[in-house]
CSV table of C-alpha atoms and ligand atoms in Angstrom, one decimal:
chain,number,residue,atom,x,y,z
A,100,MET,CA,20.5,1.1,40.7
A,101,GLU,CA,18.1,0.0,43.5
A,102,HIS,CA,16.2,-3.2,42.6
A,103,GLU,CA,12.4,-2.6,42.1
A,104,ALA,CA,11.5,-5.5,44.4
A,105,ALA,CA,13.5,-4.0,47.3
A,106,ARG,CA,11.6,-0.7,47.2
A,107,PRO,CA,8.8,-0.3,49.7
A,108,GLN,CA,5.5,-0.9,48.1
A,109,VAL,CA,2.4,1.1,48.8
A,110,VAL,CA,-0.6,-1.0,49.7
A,111,ARG,CA,-3.4,1.2,48.2
A,112,GLY,CA,-6.4,1.4,50.6
A,113,LEU,CA,-4.4,-0.7,53.1
A,114,GLU,CA,-6.1,-3.7,51.5
A,115,LYS,CA,-5.4,-6.9,53.5
A,116,VAL,CA,-2.9,-5.0,55.7
A,117,ILE,CA,-3.2,-6.1,59.4
A,118,ALA,CA,-3.1,-2.8,61.2
A,119,ALA,CA,-4.4,-3.7,64.7
A,120,GLU,CA,-5.1,-6.6,67.0
A,121,THR,CA,-8.7,-7.0,68.3
A,122,ASN,CA,-10.7,-9.6,70.2
A,123,LEU,CA,-14.0,-7.7,69.5
A,124,SER,CA,-15.2,-9.0,66.2
A,125,PHE,CA,-14.0,-11.1,63.3
A,126,VAL,CA,-15.1,-10.8,59.6
A,127,ASP,CA,-14.5,-14.0,57.6
A,128,GLY,CA,-14.7,-12.7,54.1
A,129,GLU,CA,-14.4,-16.1,52.4
A,130,LYS,CA,-17.1,-17.9,54.4
A,131,GLY,CA,-19.3,-14.8,54.8
A,132,GLU,CA,-19.3,-15.0,58.6
A,133,LEU,CA,-19.1,-12.4,61.3
A,134,PHE,CA,-18.3,-13.1,65.0
A,135,TYR,CA,-18.7,-10.8,68.0
A,136,ARG,CA,-16.2,-12.1,70.6
A,137,GLY,CA,-16.4,-15.6,69.4
A,138,TYR,CA,-20.2,-15.7,68.9
A,139,ASN,CA,-21.3,-16.3,65.3
A,140,LEU,CA,-23.8,-13.5,64.3
A,141,HIS,CA,-26.3,-16.0,63.2
A,142,GLU,CA,-26.2,-17.5,66.7
A,143,LEU,CA,-27.1,-14.1,68.1
A,144,ALA,CA,-29.4,-12.5,65.6
A,145,GLY,CA,-33.1,-12.5,66.5
A,146,ARG,CA,-32.5,-13.7,70.1
A,147,THR,CA,-30.0,-11.2,71.5
A,148,SER,CA,-31.0,-7.6,72.3
A,149,PHE,CA,-28.8,-4.7,71.3
A,150,GLU,CA,-27.9,-4.1,75.0
A,151,GLU,CA,-26.8,-7.7,75.4
A,152,ALA,CA,-24.5,-7.4,72.3
A,153,VAL,CA,-23.1,-4.1,73.7
A,154,HIS,CA,-22.4,-5.8,77.0
A,155,LEU,CA,-20.7,-8.6,75.2
A,156,LEU,CA,-18.5,-6.2,73.3
A,157,TRP,CA,-17.7,-3.9,76.3
A,158,TYR,CA,-17.4,-6.4,79.2
A,159,GLY,CA,-16.5,-9.7,77.4
A,160,ASP,CA,-19.6,-11.8,77.7
A,161,LEU,CA,-23.4,-11.8,77.4
A,162,PRO,CA,-25.0,-10.4,80.6
A,163,THR,CA,-27.0,-12.3,83.2
A,164,ARG,CA,-30.6,-11.1,83.7
A,165,ALA,CA,-29.4,-8.9,86.7
A,166,GLN,CA,-26.5,-7.4,84.7
A,167,LEU,CA,-28.8,-6.7,81.7
A,168,ASP,CA,-31.4,-4.9,83.9
A,169,ALA,CA,-28.7,-2.8,85.5
A,170,PHE,CA,-27.0,-2.0,82.2
A,171,ARG,CA,-30.3,-1.1,80.5
A,172,THR,CA,-31.3,1.2,83.4
A,173,SER,CA,-27.9,2.9,83.4
A,174,LEU,CA,-28.2,3.6,79.6
A,175,VAL,CA,-31.7,5.0,79.8
A,176,SER,CA,-30.6,7.2,82.7
A,177,GLU,CA,-27.9,8.7,80.6
A,178,MET,CA,-30.1,9.6,77.6
A,179,ARG,CA,-30.7,13.2,78.5
A,180,LEU,CA,-28.8,15.9,76.5
A,181,PRO,CA,-27.2,19.0,78.0
A,182,THR,CA,-29.6,21.9,77.3
A,183,GLN,CA,-26.9,23.7,75.3
A,184,VAL,CA,-26.5,20.7,72.9
A,185,ALA,CA,-30.3,20.3,72.5
A,186,ASP,CA,-30.5,24.1,71.7
A,187,MET,CA,-27.7,23.6,69.2
A,188,LEU,CA,-29.7,21.0,67.4
A,189,LYS,CA,-32.5,23.5,67.0
A,190,LEU,CA,-30.0,26.0,65.4
A,191,ALA,CA,-29.0,23.5,62.7
A,192,PRO,CA,-30.4,24.4,59.2
A,193,PRO,CA,-33.4,22.0,58.6
A,194,ASN,CA,-31.7,20.7,55.4
A,195,ALA,CA,-28.4,20.0,57.0
A,196,ASN,CA,-27.3,16.3,56.6
A,197,PRO,CA,-28.2,14.6,59.9
A,198,MET,CA,-24.8,12.9,59.9
A,199,VAL,CA,-23.2,16.4,59.9
A,200,VAL,CA,-25.4,17.5,62.8
A,201,LEU,CA,-24.7,14.3,64.7
A,202,ARG,CA,-20.9,14.6,64.2
A,203,THR,CA,-21.0,18.2,65.4
A,204,ALA,CA,-23.3,17.5,68.4
A,205,VAL,CA,-21.2,14.5,69.6
A,206,SER,CA,-18.1,16.7,69.3
A,207,ALA,CA,-20.0,19.4,71.3
A,208,LEU,CA,-20.9,16.9,74.0
A,209,GLY,CA,-17.3,16.7,74.9
A,210,MET,CA,-17.4,20.3,76.2
A,211,PHE,CA,-20.1,19.5,78.7
A,212,ASP,CA,-19.1,16.0,79.8
A,213,PRO,CA,-18.2,15.9,83.5
A,214,ASP,CA,-15.5,13.3,82.6
A,215,GLY,CA,-14.4,15.1,79.5
A,216,GLY,CA,-10.9,15.8,80.7
A,217,SER,CA,-10.2,12.3,82.0
A,218,ASN,CA,-8.9,9.3,80.2
A,219,LEU,CA,-9.0,7.0,83.3
A,220,PRO,CA,-10.8,3.6,82.7
A,221,GLU,CA,-13.6,4.4,85.2
A,222,ALA,CA,-14.2,7.8,83.6
A,223,ASN,CA,-14.2,6.1,80.1
A,224,ASP,CA,-16.8,3.6,81.3
A,225,ARG,CA,-19.1,6.4,82.4
A,226,LYS,CA,-18.5,8.3,79.1
A,227,ALA,CA,-19.1,5.1,77.1
A,228,ARG,CA,-22.6,4.7,78.6
A,229,ARG,CA,-23.4,8.4,78.3
A,230,LEU,CA,-22.2,8.6,74.7
A,231,LEU,CA,-24.1,5.5,73.5
A,232,ALA,CA,-27.2,6.8,75.2
A,233,GLN,CA,-26.8,10.4,74.1
A,234,THR,CA,-26.0,9.5,70.4
A,235,SER,CA,-29.5,7.9,70.0
A,236,THR,CA,-31.1,10.9,71.8
A,237,ILE,CA,-29.4,13.4,69.4
A,238,ILE,CA,-30.8,11.4,66.4
A,239,ALA,CA,-34.3,11.2,67.7
A,240,ALA,CA,-34.3,14.8,68.9
A,241,LEU,CA,-33.2,16.0,65.5
A,242,HIS,CA,-36.0,14.2,63.9
A,243,ARG,CA,-38.5,15.6,66.4
A,244,ILE,CA,-37.2,19.1,65.6
A,245,HIS,CA,-37.6,18.4,61.9
A,246,MET,CA,-41.2,17.3,62.5
A,247,LYS,CA,-41.8,20.5,64.7
A,248,GLN,CA,-42.6,18.2,67.6
A,249,PRO,CA,-41.4,18.4,71.2
A,250,ILE,CA,-38.2,16.4,72.1
A,251,LEU,CA,-39.3,13.4,74.2
A,252,SER,CA,-37.8,11.8,77.3
A,253,PRO,CA,-37.1,8.0,77.3
A,254,ASP,CA,-39.3,5.6,79.1
A,255,PRO,CA,-37.1,3.8,81.8
A,256,ARG,CA,-39.3,0.7,81.7
A,257,THR,CA,-38.5,-0.3,78.2
A,258,THR,CA,-35.5,-1.3,76.0
A,259,PHE,CA,-33.0,0.8,74.2
A,260,ALA,CA,-34.5,-0.1,70.8
A,261,ALA,CA,-38.1,0.8,72.0
A,262,ASN,CA,-36.9,4.0,73.5
A,263,PHE,CA,-35.1,4.9,70.3
A,264,PHE,CA,-38.3,4.3,68.3
A,265,TYR,CA,-40.4,6.1,70.8
A,266,THR,CA,-38.3,9.2,71.1
A,267,PHE,CA,-37.9,9.3,67.3
A,268,HIS,CA,-41.6,8.8,66.4
A,269,GLY,CA,-43.5,9.7,69.5
A,270,ARG,CA,-45.2,6.3,69.8
A,271,MET,CA,-44.1,2.9,71.1
A,272,PRO,CA,-43.2,0.4,68.4
A,273,ASP,CA,-45.4,-2.7,67.8
A,274,GLU,CA,-43.9,-6.1,68.3
A,275,LEU,CA,-42.5,-6.5,64.8
A,276,GLU,CA,-41.1,-2.9,64.8
A,277,HIS,CA,-39.5,-3.4,68.2
A,278,LYS,CA,-37.8,-6.6,67.1
A,279,ALA,CA,-36.7,-5.0,63.9
A,280,VAL,CA,-35.1,-1.9,65.5
A,281,ASP,CA,-33.4,-4.1,68.1
A,282,THR,CA,-32.1,-6.4,65.4
A,283,VAL,CA,-30.9,-3.6,63.1
A,284,LEU,CA,-29.0,-2.1,66.0
A,285,MET,CA,-27.5,-5.5,67.0
A,286,LEU,CA,-26.4,-6.3,63.5
A,287,HIS,CA,-24.5,-3.0,63.0
A,288,CYS,CA,-22.7,-3.1,66.3
A,289,ASP,CA,-19.2,-4.0,65.2
A,290,HIS,CA,-17.4,-5.1,62.1
A,291,GLY,CA,-13.6,-5.6,62.4
A,292,LEU,CA,-11.5,-2.7,61.2
A,293,ALA,CA,-14.0,-0.9,59.0
A,294,ALA,CA,-12.8,2.5,57.8
A,295,SER,CA,-14.6,4.4,60.6
A,296,THR,CA,-13.3,2.0,63.2
A,297,PHE,CA,-9.8,2.5,61.9
A,298,ALA,CA,-10.3,6.2,62.0
A,299,CYS,CA,-11.4,6.2,65.6
A,300,ARG,CA,-8.5,3.9,66.6
A,301,VAL,CA,-6.0,6.3,64.9
A,302,CYS,CA,-7.5,9.2,66.8
A,303,ALA,CA,-7.5,7.3,70.1
A,304,SER,CA,-3.9,6.2,69.6
A,305,THR,CA,-2.9,9.9,70.0
A,306,LEU,CA,-4.6,9.7,73.4
A,307,ALA,CA,-7.2,12.2,72.2
A,308,GLY,CA,-10.4,11.5,74.2
A,309,MET,CA,-13.4,9.5,73.5
A,310,HIS,CA,-15.5,12.3,72.1
A,311,SER,CA,-12.8,13.3,69.6
A,312,SER,CA,-12.3,9.7,68.6
A,313,LEU,CA,-16.0,9.2,68.0
A,314,ALA,CA,-16.2,12.5,66.0
A,315,SER,CA,-13.4,11.0,63.7
A,316,ALA,CA,-15.5,7.8,63.3
A,317,LEU,CA,-18.7,9.7,62.5
A,318,ALA,CA,-17.0,11.8,59.9
A,319,THR,CA,-15.6,8.7,58.3
A,320,LEU,CA,-18.9,6.7,58.4
A,321,LYS,CA,-20.7,9.5,56.6
A,322,GLY,CA,-19.1,8.8,53.2
A,323,PRO,CA,-21.1,7.0,50.5
A,324,LEU,CA,-18.5,4.2,50.2
A,325,HIS,CA,-19.1,3.4,53.8
A,326,GLY,CA,-22.3,4.1,55.9
A,327,GLY,CA,-23.7,6.7,53.5
A,328,ALA,CA,-24.5,3.9,51.1
A,329,ASN,CA,-27.9,3.0,52.7
A,330,THR,CA,-29.2,6.5,51.9
A,331,LYS,CA,-27.9,6.3,48.4
A,332,ALA,CA,-29.5,2.8,47.9
A,333,MET,CA,-32.9,4.3,48.7
A,334,GLU,CA,-32.3,7.2,46.3
A,335,MET,CA,-31.7,4.5,43.6
A,336,LEU,CA,-34.8,2.6,44.6
A,337,GLU,CA,-36.9,5.7,44.3
A,338,GLU,CA,-35.8,6.2,40.8
A,339,ILE,CA,-37.0,2.8,39.7
A,340,GLU,CA,-40.7,2.5,39.0
A,341,GLY,CA,-41.1,-1.2,39.4
A,342,PRO,CA,-39.4,-4.6,39.0
A,343,ALA,CA,-39.8,-4.4,35.2
A,344,GLN,CA,-37.5,-1.4,35.0
A,345,VAL,CA,-34.7,-2.9,37.1
A,346,GLU,CA,-32.6,-4.6,34.3
A,347,GLU,CA,-32.6,-1.5,32.2
A,348,TYR,CA,-31.7,0.8,35.1
A,349,ILE,CA,-28.9,-1.4,36.4
A,350,ASP,CA,-27.5,-2.1,33.0
A,351,GLY,CA,-27.5,1.7,32.4
A,352,MET,CA,-25.6,2.3,35.6
A,353,LEU,CA,-23.0,-0.3,34.9
A,354,ALA,CA,-22.6,0.9,31.3
A,355,ASP,CA,-21.9,4.4,32.7
A,356,GLY,CA,-19.3,3.0,35.1
A,357,LYS,CA,-21.4,3.9,38.2
A,358,ARG,CA,-21.4,1.9,41.4
A,359,VAL,CA,-24.6,0.2,42.6
A,360,MET,CA,-24.9,1.5,46.1
A,361,GLY,CA,-25.3,-1.2,48.8
A,362,PHE,CA,-23.3,-3.8,46.7
A,363,GLY,CA,-19.8,-5.0,47.0
A,364,HIS,CA,-17.4,-5.2,49.9
A,365,ARG,CA,-13.7,-5.0,50.6
A,366,VAL,CA,-13.7,-8.1,52.7
A,367,TYR,CA,-16.7,-10.3,51.9
A,368,LYS,CA,-16.3,-12.3,48.7
A,369,THR,CA,-19.7,-14.0,49.3
A,370,GLU,CA,-22.9,-12.8,50.9
A,371,ASP,CA,-22.5,-10.5,53.9
A,372,PRO,CA,-24.1,-12.5,56.8
A,373,ARG,CA,-26.1,-9.4,57.9
A,374,THR,CA,-27.9,-9.4,54.6
A,375,ARG,CA,-29.9,-12.6,55.4
A,376,HIS,CA,-31.4,-11.0,58.5
A,377,LEU,CA,-32.0,-7.6,57.0
A,378,ARG,CA,-33.6,-9.1,53.9
A,379,GLU,CA,-36.0,-11.1,56.1
A,380,LEU,CA,-36.9,-8.0,58.2
A,381,SER,CA,-37.3,-5.9,55.1
A,382,SER,CA,-39.8,-8.3,53.6
A,383,LYS,CA,-42.0,-8.6,56.8
A,384,LEU,CA,-41.8,-4.9,57.6
A,385,CYS,CA,-42.4,-3.7,54.0
A,386,GLU,CA,-45.5,-6.0,53.8
A,387,GLN,CA,-46.9,-4.5,57.1
A,388,ALA,CA,-46.1,-0.9,56.0
A,389,GLY,CA,-47.6,-1.3,52.5
A,390,LEU,CA,-44.1,-0.9,50.9
A,391,SER,CA,-43.8,-4.4,49.4
A,392,HIS,CA,-43.1,-2.8,46.0
A,393,LEU,CA,-39.8,-1.4,47.4
A,394,HIS,CA,-38.8,-4.8,48.7
A,395,ASP,CA,-39.7,-6.5,45.4
A,396,ILE,CA,-37.6,-4.0,43.5
A,397,SER,CA,-34.7,-4.7,45.9
A,398,GLU,CA,-34.8,-8.4,45.3
A,399,HIS,CA,-34.8,-7.8,41.6
A,400,ILE,CA,-31.8,-5.6,41.9
A,401,GLU,CA,-30.0,-8.2,44.0
A,402,ARG,CA,-30.6,-10.8,41.2
A,403,VAL,CA,-29.6,-8.6,38.3
A,404,VAL,CA,-26.4,-7.3,40.0
A,405,HIS,CA,-25.4,-10.8,40.9
A,406,GLU,CA,-26.0,-12.0,37.3
A,407,ARG,CA,-24.1,-9.1,35.8
A,408,LYS,CA,-21.2,-8.6,38.3
A,409,GLY,CA,-21.3,-11.6,40.6
A,410,MET,CA,-21.7,-9.2,43.5
A,411,PHE,CA,-23.7,-9.5,46.7
A,412,PRO,CA,-25.6,-6.9,48.7
A,413,ASN,CA,-23.8,-5.5,51.7
A,414,VAL,CA,-25.3,-4.5,55.0
A,415,ASP,CA,-26.5,-1.1,53.6
A,416,PHE,CA,-28.7,-2.5,50.9
A,417,TYR,CA,-31.7,-4.1,52.8
A,418,SER,CA,-31.1,-1.6,55.6
A,419,ALA,CA,-32.6,1.0,53.3
A,420,THR,CA,-36.0,-0.7,52.9
A,421,THR,CA,-36.0,-1.9,56.5
A,422,GLN,CA,-35.6,1.6,57.7
A,423,ALA,CA,-38.1,3.0,55.2
A,424,ALA,CA,-40.7,0.6,56.5
A,425,LEU,CA,-39.9,1.7,60.1
A,426,GLY,CA,-40.9,5.2,59.0
A,427,ILE,CA,-37.3,6.5,59.2
A,428,PRO,CA,-36.6,9.3,56.6
A,429,LYS,CA,-33.7,8.3,54.2
A,430,ALA,CA,-31.6,11.2,55.4
A,431,PHE,CA,-31.4,9.5,58.8
A,432,TYR,CA,-30.5,6.0,57.7
A,433,THR,CA,-26.7,6.5,58.3
A,434,THR,CA,-27.4,8.0,61.7
A,435,VAL,CA,-29.1,4.7,62.7
A,436,PHE,CA,-26.0,2.8,61.6
A,437,ALA,CA,-24.0,5.3,63.7
A,438,ALA,CA,-26.3,4.8,66.8
A,439,SER,CA,-25.4,1.2,66.7
A,440,ARG,CA,-21.8,1.3,65.6
A,441,THR,CA,-21.0,3.8,68.4
A,442,ALA,CA,-21.0,0.7,70.6
A,443,GLY,CA,-18.3,-0.9,68.5
A,444,TRP,CA,-16.3,2.3,68.1
A,445,ILE,CA,-16.3,2.7,71.9
A,446,ALA,CA,-15.1,-0.9,72.4
A,447,HIS,CA,-12.3,-0.3,69.9
A,448,ILE,CA,-11.3,3.0,71.5
A,449,ARG,CA,-11.0,1.3,74.9
A,450,GLU,CA,-9.1,-1.6,73.4
A,451,GLN,CA,-6.7,0.8,71.8
A,452,TYR,CA,-6.2,2.7,75.1
A,453,ALA,CA,-5.6,-0.6,76.9
A,454,ASP,CA,-2.5,-1.4,74.8
A,455,ASN,CA,-1.7,1.8,73.0
A,456,ARG,CA,0.9,2.5,70.4
A,457,LEU,CA,0.7,5.6,68.3
A,458,ILE,CA,-0.7,4.7,64.9
A,459,ARG,CA,1.6,6.5,62.5
A,460,PRO,CA,2.4,4.7,59.3
A,461,THR,CA,4.7,6.1,56.6
A,462,SER,CA,4.2,7.1,53.0
A,463,LYS,CA,6.1,6.7,49.8
A,464,TYR,CA,7.4,10.1,48.8
A,465,THR,CA,6.8,10.9,45.1
A,466,GLY,CA,7.9,14.6,45.1
A,467,GLY,CA,11.3,16.1,44.1
A,468,PHE,CA,14.4,17.1,46.1
A,469,ASP,CA,15.8,20.1,44.2
A,470,GLY,CA,13.7,23.0,45.4
A,471,LYS,CA,15.5,26.3,45.5
A,472,TRP,CA,14.1,29.2,47.6
A,473,ARG,CA,13.6,32.5,45.7
A,474,PRO,CA,12.4,35.9,47.1
A,475,ILE,CA,8.6,36.3,46.6
A,476,ASP,CA,9.0,39.0,43.9
A,477,GLN,CA,11.1,36.6,41.8
A,478,ARG,CA,8.7,33.6,41.8
A,479,GLY,CA,6.2,32.6,39.2
B,529,LIG,N1,-21.1,-1.4,41.8
B,529,LIG,C1,-20.5,-1.7,40.6
B,529,LIG,N2,-19.3,-2.1,40.6
B,529,LIG,C2,-18.6,-2.3,41.7
B,529,LIG,C3,-19.2,-2.1,43.0
B,529,LIG,C4,-20.5,-1.6,43.0
B,529,LIG,N3,-21.1,-1.4,44.1
B,529,LIG,N4,-18.3,-2.4,43.9
B,529,LIG,C5,-17.2,-2.8,43.3
B,529,LIG,N5,-17.4,-2.7,42.0
B,529,LIG,C6,-16.4,-3.1,41.0
B,529,LIG,C7,-15.4,-2.0,40.8
B,529,LIG,O1,-15.8,-1.1,39.8
B,529,LIG,C8,-14.2,-2.8,40.4
B,529,LIG,O2,-14.3,-3.2,39.0
B,529,LIG,P1,-13.1,-3.2,38.0
B,529,LIG,O3,-12.1,-4.2,38.6
B,529,LIG,O4,-13.7,-3.6,36.8
B,529,LIG,O5,-12.6,-1.8,38.1
B,529,LIG,C9,-14.3,-4.1,41.2
B,529,LIG,O6,-15.7,-4.2,41.5
B,529,LIG,C10,-13.5,-4.0,42.5
B,529,LIG,O7,-13.9,-2.9,43.2
B,529,LIG,P2,-12.9,-2.1,44.2
B,529,LIG,O8,-13.3,-0.7,44.2
B,529,LIG,O9,-11.5,-2.4,44.0
B,529,LIG,O10,-13.3,-2.8,45.5
B,529,LIG,P3,-13.2,-2.2,46.9
B,529,LIG,O11,-12.8,-3.3,47.8
B,529,LIG,O12,-12.3,-1.0,47.0
B,529,LIG,O13,-14.6,-1.7,47.2
B,529,LIG,C11,-16.5,-0.9,48.1
B,529,LIG,C12,-15.4,-1.9,48.2
B,529,LIG,C13,-17.5,-1.1,49.3
B,529,LIG,C14,-15.9,0.5,48.3
B,529,LIG,C15,-17.2,-1.0,46.8
B,529,LIG,O14,-17.8,-2.3,46.6
B,529,LIG,C16,-18.3,0.1,46.6
B,529,LIG,O15,-18.0,1.2,46.2
B,529,LIG,N6,-19.6,-0.3,46.9
B,529,LIG,C17,-20.7,0.7,46.8
B,529,LIG,C18,-20.8,1.5,48.0
B,529,LIG,C19,-21.3,0.7,49.2
B,529,LIG,O16,-22.2,-0.1,49.1
B,529,LIG,N7,-20.6,0.8,50.3
B,529,LIG,C20,-20.9,0.1,51.6
B,529,LIG,C21,-19.8,-0.8,52.0
B,529,LIG,S1,-20.2,-2.1,53.1
B,529,LIG,C22,-20.8,-1.4,54.5
B,529,LIG,C23,-20.2,-0.2,55.0
B,529,LIG,O17,-19.0,-0.1,55.1
B,529,LIG,O18,-20.9,0.8,55.3
């Protein structure tokens, strides 16, 4: 008889399995640190714009002033959507999950992209810029459609973050809002081999194109155990009347075996480094927007969950109140995560193409071997 230890073991959820090499980002789960190409996130946060972080991920270093200006201009110039895709957004049912619409629209963009059929590096660089720019346009345009307002064109004189806010809300952000959108986008850019990043690398490893790979990533991000947790965190906050109700509410959830959305992480065993920056933004923005009660409830939840379970908030928890204070409806929170992570996904897709090997693991078969075919009338 075969020895138990010699049998292949299934690693459920691929936990701790090293499935790819990357020089894009590193998550240190023990120390609670995140690095983009060697730069500690705390070094970048608050002083590095989204475009600079994207340049770092895509081209290997932070840009010079001239490189940044050129990169920004090229992104803004790619923000326009093909008319057919803009029309498609108008056909989506108003109550459709914005992540479903975004996933569908990004997939549809592939049919209209002039470089759609090419996987050459130069074509992929053009597609990368176009896709990053168009993703944010889709999100903003969908919100404008929901608000029965005209879709807006970006302002070439300003930043990616300000344009996102402007095309979403129809007004330019104030200084704090601008800083907040830029920082939220910068903080979500990349995060090692998150489930959505793995999904897009699997797709890219078949040499399917960039649009297909991004559609895989978007489909994966949508789930409540991944990017969908920020929307779920806000649904929870809305059910709690005030800080005094927090203990009872959380204890009830835990007693029912429910998960507190926005808490826990597969890799971090201590505080997620993004939390510090989001908590700070949430506090300032909620005060400015008259939503301090939501931030206060969040801080109480953080304390109670830590006391009961020793768990820390992840990126999705304070992202909820931060986005609420930016006037973003909760159904759109995950799309904002996606607008940013598109940069990381694109970097991973190109890294995969540059040194590709088909990702095709194997499985442990648990079925039988003695099936006997019978004519259809003799089955059952
Ligand atoms: N609330 C309550 N209990 C939890 C939670 C939570 N949020 N997260 C983990 N646990 C418990 C879990 O029940 C289990 O307990 P026990 O050992 O008694 O059965 C223990 O902690 C270990 O959980 P696990 O499911 O083995 O851990 P995991 O590494 O598979 O889970 C996770 C990671 C993110 C899926 C999980 O923490 C979770 O479901 N969190 C809530 C959803 C969420 O916030 N997702 C966002 C993830 S981070 C950003 C992103 O990817 O978008």
